[in-house]
Amino acid sequence: MSKKLLITGSSGLIGSEVCRYFGRELGYEIHGVDNNQRAVFFGPQGDTRWNQQRLLSEFPGYVHHELDIRDRGGVLGLVAEISPEAIVHAAAQPSHDLAAAIPFDDFDTNAVGTLNFLEAARRSCPEAPFVHMSTNKVYGDRPNTIAMRELELRWDYADQAYEHGISEEFSIDQSKHSLFGASKVAADVMVQEYGRYFGMPTCCLRGGCLTGPNHSGVELHGFLSYLVKCNLEEREYRMFGYKGKQVRDNIHSLDVACFMASFIAAPRVAEVYNLGGGKDNSCSILEAFQMAEGITGKKQLYSYVEKNRIGDHICYYSDLRKMKAHYSDWTITQTLPDTICQIVEAWRLRLKS
Ligand SMILES: NC(=O)c1ccc[n+]([C@@H]2O[C@H](COP(=O)([O-])OP(=O)(O)OC[C@H]3O[C@@H](n4cnc5c(N)ncnc54)[C@H](O)[C@@H]3O)[C@@H](O)[C@H]2O)c1
């Protein structure tokens, strides 16, 4: 009998990659939970049904559960019924800008939805590794207090202590998070607590910029995917503040799925990892323009808004050393240029259909 994996947010960027990787490469029986809430959050551009349909057509054994993670009774019942060997929790309201407009939906989804799955797992399958997608926004805007130096196209850390990026030791306290960052802090701490208090094998993956060809990128979430889409459609990309030199570290969703597989194969209790592309896969918005232009041959149109997004990081890249020390079989396999090429190809196909 195959092992069962339960994945929330299965039609999204990370969830769909995890479905494919665990289903195809590792032979798991896959149970996905998604209700296309992304289309409610972001409108038709955020619709993820296309990805759900692809999973259903690619995997005859794929089981889709149309469930809202806020539905506590539904979640408790589903986890009891499936009793999975592992849980990956990737459903969320993912935008920090949007959260202020929908604070109840944001908190109910990100914090309460996570608690629903944790408690359901404790009751039905406490031995199952529980992987939670957290975010680097749990650090709030504190990374902006690090001394920076301005280069021609990007910001970088001036303080040698951050030469390798931001580690898990960085404080999450007393900074401005946005309501999204705060609801994700609540979830992150709760996931750690179910590990420490109940001894469950939980981990929080504090994502940098997670990306790849399966993202339904929109202006408020999914920066590289959206930027490439603007480039291909010859539409203006709006840069907000910091001269467009703000730096993000980008990790392909496949490398995220591979790390989850390493953790699930050898789980630890109450762990926290900063999961991004690291310094090598980091870029500023201006640098991303150049890369996209190099691949598509199209000039990137853009406009500049002086005011930065609230809580936006000036420079953020993850220190990957803890991940690599705990799971030496894991490394980044997808370079940033390769990833952008894949995103370009995926949008070309999707925009045609
Ligand atoms: N993409 C990034 O750059 C990034 C960065 C850091 C952290 N993260 C985190 O990683 C996780 C996955 O991100 P993603 O980029 O795959 O997001 P995504 O929006 O592509 O996927 C999330 C999926 O969850 C579903 N969903 C949302 N609310 C739901 C609900 N109430 N019930 C059922 N399904 C619901 C959506 O319909 C969507 O398909 C999220 O927790 C996000 O906060 C993402």
XYZ file of C-alpha atoms and ligand atoms in Angstrom:
397
model
C 0.000 0.000 0.000
C 1.324 3.468 -0.871
C 1.876 6.006 1.837
C -0.631 8.849 1.870
C 0.288 12.527 1.696
C -2.231 15.258 2.486
C -1.428 18.625 0.893
C -3.321 21.846 1.472
C -3.195 24.554 -1.190
C -2.708 21.759 -3.733
C -3.696 23.878 -6.744
C -1.197 26.620 -5.861
C 2.466 26.981 -6.777
C 3.953 24.940 -3.946
C 1.056 22.558 -3.390
C 0.918 21.457 -7.030
C 4.682 20.897 -7.206
C 4.527 18.812 -4.025
C 1.645 16.759 -5.487
C 3.702 16.035 -8.600
C 6.970 15.323 -6.826
C 5.575 13.061 -4.129
C 3.138 11.388 -6.523
C 5.496 10.823 -9.444
C 8.929 10.500 -7.888
C 8.093 9.002 -4.507
C 4.956 6.989 -5.242
C 2.726 8.527 -2.584
C -1.067 8.461 -2.775
C -1.881 12.152 -3.044
C -4.793 13.934 -1.368
C -5.044 17.638 -2.211
C -7.158 20.238 -0.419
C -7.997 23.485 -2.239
C -11.117 25.556 -2.855
C -9.618 28.041 -5.344
C -9.685 30.751 -2.676
C -6.843 32.446 -4.569
C -9.424 33.557 -7.159
C -11.473 35.112 -4.340
C -8.374 36.897 -2.990
C -6.988 38.119 -6.333
C -9.808 37.850 -8.881
C -9.734 35.814 -12.109
C -5.984 36.414 -12.624
C -5.339 34.421 -9.450
C -7.542 31.489 -10.433
C -5.818 28.141 -9.810
C -8.426 25.783 -11.328
C -6.196 25.302 -14.423
C -3.565 23.763 -12.145
C -6.129 21.551 -10.388
C -7.346 20.304 -13.788
C -3.783 19.539 -14.830
C -3.192 17.486 -11.688
C -6.412 15.567 -12.253
C -5.489 14.797 -15.855
C -1.835 13.946 -15.103
C -2.558 11.614 -12.166
C -5.432 9.182 -12.409
C -4.957 8.469 -8.665
C -4.935 12.109 -7.556
C -7.743 12.831 -5.096
C -8.994 16.412 -4.853
C -10.896 17.562 -1.756
C -12.877 20.763 -2.249
C -12.610 22.028 1.324
C -12.091 25.406 2.967
C -9.325 25.074 5.562
C -11.359 27.359 7.841
C -14.056 24.674 8.060
C -12.921 23.096 11.332
C -15.367 20.206 11.316
C -14.515 19.421 7.712
C -10.776 19.473 8.428
C -11.047 17.254 11.535
C -13.206 14.786 9.581
C -10.955 14.680 6.522
C -7.705 14.124 8.419
C -9.354 11.386 10.509
C -10.688 9.711 7.361
C -7.390 9.772 5.421
C -4.985 9.392 8.365
C -2.037 10.433 6.181
C 1.610 9.443 6.739
C 2.640 13.084 6.152
C 1.010 16.516 5.882
C 2.221 19.516 3.878
C 0.366 22.713 4.689
C 0.708 25.243 1.851
C -2.751 26.867 1.705
C -2.742 30.511 2.734
C -3.760 34.051 2.081
C -0.273 34.861 0.770
C -0.189 38.644 0.217
C 0.955 41.149 2.822
C -0.576 44.061 0.929
C -3.996 42.423 0.676
C -4.217 41.391 4.341
C -5.026 44.905 5.599
C -8.181 44.949 3.456
C -9.371 41.513 4.644
C -8.037 41.068 8.206
C -10.597 38.451 9.294
C -10.181 36.327 6.164
C -6.425 36.652 6.449
C -6.209 35.582 10.107
C -8.872 32.901 9.816
C -7.066 31.365 6.844
C -3.444 31.715 7.920
C -3.599 31.298 11.689
C -6.857 29.458 12.414
C -6.657 27.268 9.288
C -3.190 26.130 10.399
C -4.434 25.395 13.916
C -7.294 23.336 12.443
C -4.801 21.053 10.653
C -2.386 20.849 13.586
C -5.102 19.784 15.989
C -6.583 17.391 13.430
C -3.119 15.832 13.000
C -2.596 15.563 16.767
C -5.918 13.721 17.121
C -5.564 11.391 14.129
C -1.926 11.006 13.062
C 0.464 12.593 15.578
C 3.427 10.634 14.196
C 2.996 12.112 10.705
C 5.612 14.755 9.798
C 3.840 18.130 9.493
C 5.524 20.610 7.137
C 4.210 24.151 7.308
C 4.911 26.855 4.734
C 5.797 29.923 6.725
C 7.372 33.094 5.346
C 10.303 35.454 5.821
C 7.681 38.110 6.658
C 7.692 36.633 10.186
C 10.860 38.713 10.618
C 8.782 41.807 9.867
C 10.738 44.792 8.593
C 13.604 44.107 11.010
C 15.918 43.005 8.142
C 15.745 46.652 7.010
C 17.670 47.688 10.139
C 20.793 45.882 8.875
C 23.374 48.315 7.461
C 23.073 48.295 3.648
C 25.281 49.366 0.798
C 23.894 50.595 -2.491
C 25.297 49.066 -5.662
C 24.514 50.040 -9.243
C 21.514 47.722 -9.581
C 20.868 46.366 -6.085
C 21.120 46.783 -2.349
C 23.302 44.432 -0.344
C 24.209 43.928 3.302
C 27.117 46.098 4.437
C 27.421 44.118 7.677
C 29.698 41.078 7.294
C 27.617 39.218 9.891
C 25.019 38.723 7.115
C 27.485 37.683 4.425
C 25.614 34.351 4.073
C 22.168 35.896 4.495
C 19.627 35.883 7.291
C 19.622 32.902 9.614
C 16.885 31.391 11.778
C 18.388 33.166 14.818
C 17.091 36.517 13.559
C 14.455 38.022 15.877
C 10.814 37.902 14.830
C 9.859 40.294 17.626
C 9.127 44.036 17.807
C 9.045 44.996 14.179
C 6.346 45.850 11.646
C 5.056 42.677 10.012
C 1.914 43.711 8.106
C -1.247 41.891 9.174
C -0.207 39.034 6.884
C 3.168 38.725 8.616
C 1.416 38.723 11.998
C -1.068 35.997 11.040
C 1.833 33.924 9.692
C 3.790 34.487 12.945
C 0.796 33.116 14.857
C 0.773 30.016 12.635
C 4.567 29.612 12.753
C 4.696 29.745 16.563
C 1.732 27.357 16.827
C 3.450 24.847 14.506
C 6.577 25.043 16.667
C 4.451 24.627 19.790
C 2.762 21.450 18.536
C 6.308 20.159 18.111
C 7.713 21.274 21.464
C 4.599 20.724 23.575
C 3.235 17.514 22.024
C 6.477 16.144 20.556
C 5.081 16.127 17.027
C 7.523 16.150 14.067
C 6.710 19.643 12.800
C 8.718 22.157 10.835
C 8.233 25.711 9.587
C 9.766 26.683 6.270
C 10.188 30.458 6.242
C 10.057 31.101 2.532
C 11.848 33.829 0.638
C 10.456 34.232 -2.894
C 9.070 30.877 -3.955
C 8.627 30.708 -7.675
C 8.352 28.538 -10.763
C 6.336 27.911 -13.911
C 3.172 26.909 -12.016
C 2.579 30.218 -10.253
C -0.563 32.222 -11.018
C 1.397 35.442 -10.441
C -0.495 38.677 -9.772
C 0.708 42.155 -8.855
C 0.147 41.541 -5.148
C 1.811 38.127 -5.013
C 4.279 36.109 -7.066
C 6.818 38.731 -8.103
C 8.883 36.880 -10.745
C 5.918 35.143 -12.330
C 4.037 38.445 -12.567
C 7.083 40.344 -13.817
C 7.631 37.830 -16.639
C 3.938 37.952 -17.541
C 4.115 41.771 -17.782
C 7.207 41.480 -19.961
C 5.561 39.038 -22.366
C 2.339 41.031 -22.550
C 4.305 44.288 -22.898
C 2.518 45.726 -19.885
C 3.934 48.105 -17.327
C 5.381 46.586 -14.142
C 5.072 48.935 -11.151
C 8.103 49.191 -8.868
C 7.412 50.432 -5.356
C 10.246 52.360 -3.695
C 13.894 51.533 -2.931
C 14.792 52.560 -6.526
C 13.781 49.093 -7.756
C 16.982 47.771 -6.197
C 15.251 45.703 -3.493
C 16.638 42.173 -3.405
C 14.738 38.883 -3.041
C 16.086 35.352 -3.058
C 14.218 33.081 -5.410
C 13.766 29.362 -5.018
C 12.131 27.089 -7.567
C 9.132 25.170 -6.207
C 10.859 21.886 -7.162
C 13.707 22.614 -4.740
C 11.089 23.379 -2.063
C 9.392 20.014 -2.683
C 12.763 18.216 -2.538
C 13.542 19.769 0.832
C 10.149 18.703 2.159
C 10.894 15.151 1.015
C 14.216 15.203 2.899
C 12.491 16.423 6.060
C 9.673 13.880 5.815
C 12.190 11.041 5.315
C 14.110 12.047 8.462
C 11.847 14.348 10.481
C 12.893 16.421 13.462
C 10.750 18.116 16.097
C 9.753 21.805 16.084
C 12.302 22.849 13.501
C 12.484 26.167 11.685
C 14.337 26.745 8.409
C 14.842 29.800 6.228
C 14.075 28.460 2.788
C 14.980 30.631 -0.165
C 17.281 30.701 -3.135
C 20.137 32.072 -1.010
C 22.599 34.676 -2.201
C 23.354 32.879 -5.488
C 19.704 32.956 -6.575
C 18.999 36.486 -5.404
C 18.201 39.426 -7.643
C 16.827 42.939 -7.475
C 13.808 43.983 -9.519
C 16.093 45.859 -11.938
C 18.243 42.754 -12.347
C 15.134 40.620 -12.901
C 14.094 43.030 -15.699
C 17.446 42.493 -17.401
C 17.209 38.715 -17.108
C 13.659 38.603 -18.476
C 14.602 40.950 -21.339
C 17.610 38.729 -22.174
C 15.348 35.693 -22.533
C 12.298 37.174 -24.254
C 14.052 39.889 -26.282
C 11.278 42.270 -25.195
C 11.962 45.543 -23.397
C 10.475 45.580 -19.899
C 8.033 48.444 -19.486
C 7.787 49.828 -15.975
C 6.764 52.741 -13.822
C 8.126 53.820 -10.480
C 6.082 54.622 -7.366
C 8.155 56.516 -4.807
C 6.505 54.966 -1.757
C 7.657 51.478 -0.880
C 5.241 48.721 0.077
C 4.648 48.634 3.830
C 7.004 46.132 5.452
C 8.797 45.354 2.175
C 12.364 44.135 2.609
C 15.154 46.270 1.134
C 17.394 43.249 0.901
C 16.603 39.707 1.953
C 18.374 36.510 1.217
C 18.244 33.344 3.273
C 21.189 31.759 5.000
C 20.817 28.164 3.793
C 23.524 26.672 6.012
C 21.184 25.171 8.627
C 19.133 23.378 5.955
C 22.265 22.004 4.335
C 23.771 20.968 7.689
C 20.635 19.056 8.749
C 19.936 17.567 5.295
C 23.231 17.213 3.459
C 21.523 15.467 0.507
C 19.623 18.677 -0.258
C 20.880 21.578 -2.315
C 19.561 24.147 -4.777
C 19.314 22.466 -8.194
C 17.529 25.166 -10.203
C 19.519 28.314 -11.009
C 17.753 31.647 -11.297
C 18.289 32.019 -15.090
C 16.939 28.473 -15.640
C 13.941 29.219 -13.456
C 13.145 32.421 -15.351
C 13.413 30.514 -18.662
C 10.876 27.989 -17.366
C 8.519 30.749 -16.225
C 8.767 32.404 -19.666
C 7.952 29.118 -21.415
C 5.021 28.414 -19.100
C 3.474 31.869 -19.619
C 3.926 31.630 -23.403
C 1.852 28.447 -23.375
C -0.766 29.693 -20.909
C -1.232 33.049 -22.634
C -1.785 31.251 -25.960
C -4.510 28.967 -24.608
N 5.136 32.282 -3.221
C 5.932 32.927 -2.400
O 6.723 33.746 -2.825
C 5.888 32.636 -0.931
C 6.870 33.210 -0.116
C 6.894 32.911 1.237
C 5.950 32.059 1.770
N 4.993 31.517 0.971
C 4.007 30.635 1.585
O 4.011 29.395 0.911
C 2.683 28.868 0.872
C 2.286 28.530 -0.543
O 2.414 29.686 -1.350
P 2.037 29.659 -2.880
O 2.887 30.669 -3.548
O 2.002 28.258 -3.367
O 0.558 30.229 -2.802
P -0.642 30.045 -3.865
O -1.558 31.174 -3.616
O -0.103 29.788 -5.231
O -1.323 28.684 -3.350
C -2.108 28.627 -2.207
C -3.340 27.809 -2.521
O -4.117 27.731 -1.322
C -5.481 27.829 -1.655
N -6.228 28.357 -0.506
C -6.123 29.587 0.037
N -6.993 29.724 1.039
C -7.655 28.545 1.148
C -8.681 28.080 1.996
N -9.226 28.872 2.927
N -9.113 26.798 1.854
C -8.587 25.981 0.893
N -7.614 26.391 0.040
C -7.161 27.662 0.166
C -5.524 28.779 -2.855
O -6.682 28.614 -3.653
C -4.235 28.428 -3.596
O -4.472 27.491 -4.648
C 1.787 29.891 1.574
O 1.704 29.543 2.933
C 2.597 31.174 1.453
O 2.306 32.097 2.493
C 4.946 31.784 -0.373
